[in-house]
Each structure stands twice: as structure tokens, then as C-alpha cells.
Amino acid sequence: MKEIGAFEAKNKFGALLDWVESGEEVVITRHGKAVARLVSAQEKFDRTKARQAAANIAVRRKGMTLGELEIKDLINEGRP
């Protein structure tokens, strides 16, 4: 991760975009404090992580019930 001051970031914006495009993360600071983070808009989709997350959700919801409640009653509860 690179760190760069706001004034320098303004002057080297093209270089910042090149760094981010190549996978680098850039933190922009003002008076030594981090104020922004520049990251790639094209984060790679990790299918394995997505499948694992879905599996974790399935495990957590197993055995969970609404008791005697019906889902349609919960949906309609606040409706006139």
C-alpha cells in the first residue's frame, strides 16, 4: 500500500491511477492523517469465497424457525 499527500496526489493523479490499475492500494493523506483510499474498481470476484459465504449462511439458518409465526403474518404485520 502506498501513501501519498493530497497535494502530491493532485499533481500525480495519472500515476495514482496507474498504480491502482496494477493492483496497488493508495492512501491519500492530509496533514499526516489518512482521508481517502484509492482502490481498483475491478476487484476480482472470488467464486470460492462466495460459495463459502453461502454455505456459512446455510449452516447458521439450519434449525432456526419462526416458532408458531407465519412468514405472511410477519410481512403483513405493519400493513393496514
GROMACS .gro file of C-alpha atoms in nm:
model
   80
    1MET     CA    1   0.000   0.000   0.000
    2LYS     CA    2   0.131   0.339  -0.098
    3GLU     CA    3   0.070   0.658   0.098
    4ILE     CA    4   0.074   1.000  -0.063
    5GLY     CA    5  -0.012   1.354   0.047
    6ALA     CA    6  -0.314   1.531  -0.103
    7PHE     CA    7  -0.108   1.797  -0.282
    8GLU     CA    8   0.120   1.537  -0.440
    9ALA     CA    9  -0.181   1.320  -0.529
   10LYS     CA   10  -0.333   1.613  -0.717
   11ASN     CA   11  -0.011   1.660  -0.915
   12LYS     CA   12   0.043   1.288  -0.983
   13PHE     CA   13  -0.314   1.171  -1.039
   14GLY     CA   14  -0.226   0.984  -1.358
   15ALA     CA   15   0.045   0.789  -1.176
   16LEU     CA   16  -0.201   0.709  -0.896
   17LEU     CA   17  -0.441   0.561  -1.149
   18ASP     CA   18  -0.160   0.352  -1.296
   19TRP     CA   19  -0.068   0.220  -0.950
   20VAL     CA   20  -0.428   0.135  -0.866
   21GLU     CA   21  -0.483  -0.027  -1.205
   22SER     CA   22  -0.187  -0.254  -1.137
   23GLY     CA   23  -0.342  -0.370  -0.807
   24GLU     CA   24  -0.183  -0.124  -0.564
   25GLU     CA   25  -0.392   0.045  -0.294
   26VAL     CA   26  -0.319   0.415  -0.234
   27VAL     CA   27  -0.397   0.607   0.084
   28ILE     CA   28  -0.422   0.984   0.044
   29THR     CA   29  -0.332   1.190   0.349
   30ARG     CA   30  -0.382   1.549   0.456
   31HIS     CA   31  -0.153   1.683   0.728
   32GLY     CA   32  -0.041   1.327   0.801
   33LYS     CA   33  -0.393   1.188   0.852
   34ALA     CA   34  -0.548   0.938   0.611
   35VAL     CA   35  -0.850   1.096   0.442
   36ALA     CA   36  -0.912   0.870   0.143
   37ARG     CA   37  -0.824   0.533  -0.001
   38LEU     CA   38  -0.800   0.472  -0.374
   39VAL     CA   39  -0.866   0.112  -0.480
   40SER     CA   40  -0.939  -0.063  -0.806
   41ALA     CA   41  -1.298  -0.066  -0.925
   42GLN     CA   42  -1.233  -0.405  -1.086
   43GLU     CA   43  -1.195  -0.625  -0.781
   44LYS     CA   44  -1.172  -0.985  -0.884
   45PHE     CA   45  -1.475  -1.197  -0.799
   46ASP     CA   46  -1.368  -1.491  -0.586
   47ARG     CA   47  -1.617  -1.771  -0.655
   48THR     CA   48  -1.470  -1.987  -0.378
   49LYS     CA   49  -1.527  -1.715  -0.116
   50ALA     CA   50  -1.882  -1.661  -0.240
   51ARG     CA   51  -1.961  -2.032  -0.215
   52GLN     CA   52  -1.812  -2.049   0.134
   53ALA     CA   53  -2.019  -1.749   0.244
   54ALA     CA   54  -2.337  -1.911   0.110
   55ALA     CA   55  -2.251  -2.235   0.289
   56ASN     CA   56  -2.193  -2.045   0.616
   57ILE     CA   57  -2.533  -1.879   0.585
   58ALA     CA   58  -2.699  -2.216   0.522
   59VAL     CA   59  -2.534  -2.365   0.832
   60ARG     CA   60  -2.638  -2.071   1.051
   61ARG     CA   61  -3.001  -2.077   0.942
   62LYS     CA   62  -3.036  -2.453   0.987
   63GLY     CA   63  -3.262  -2.522   1.280
   64MET     CA   64  -3.385  -2.162   1.301
   65THR     CA   65  -3.762  -2.135   1.298
   66LEU     CA   66  -4.026  -1.868   1.336
   67GLY     CA   67  -4.192  -2.069   1.610
   68GLU     CA   68  -4.567  -2.051   1.563
   69LEU     CA   69  -4.543  -1.743   1.342
   70GLU     CA   70  -4.615  -1.750   0.972
   71ILE     CA   71  -4.398  -1.552   0.731
   72LYS     CA   72  -4.705  -1.399   0.563
   73ASP     CA   73  -4.826  -1.271   0.902
   74LEU     CA   74  -4.490  -1.105   0.965
   75ILE     CA   75  -4.495  -0.945   0.621
   76ASN     CA   76  -4.849  -0.814   0.670
   77GLU     CA   77  -4.799  -0.707   1.033
   78GLY     CA   78  -4.748  -0.337   0.973
   79ARG     CA   79  -4.981  -0.307   0.678
   80PRO     CA   80  -5.330  -0.152   0.702
   0.00000   0.00000   0.00000
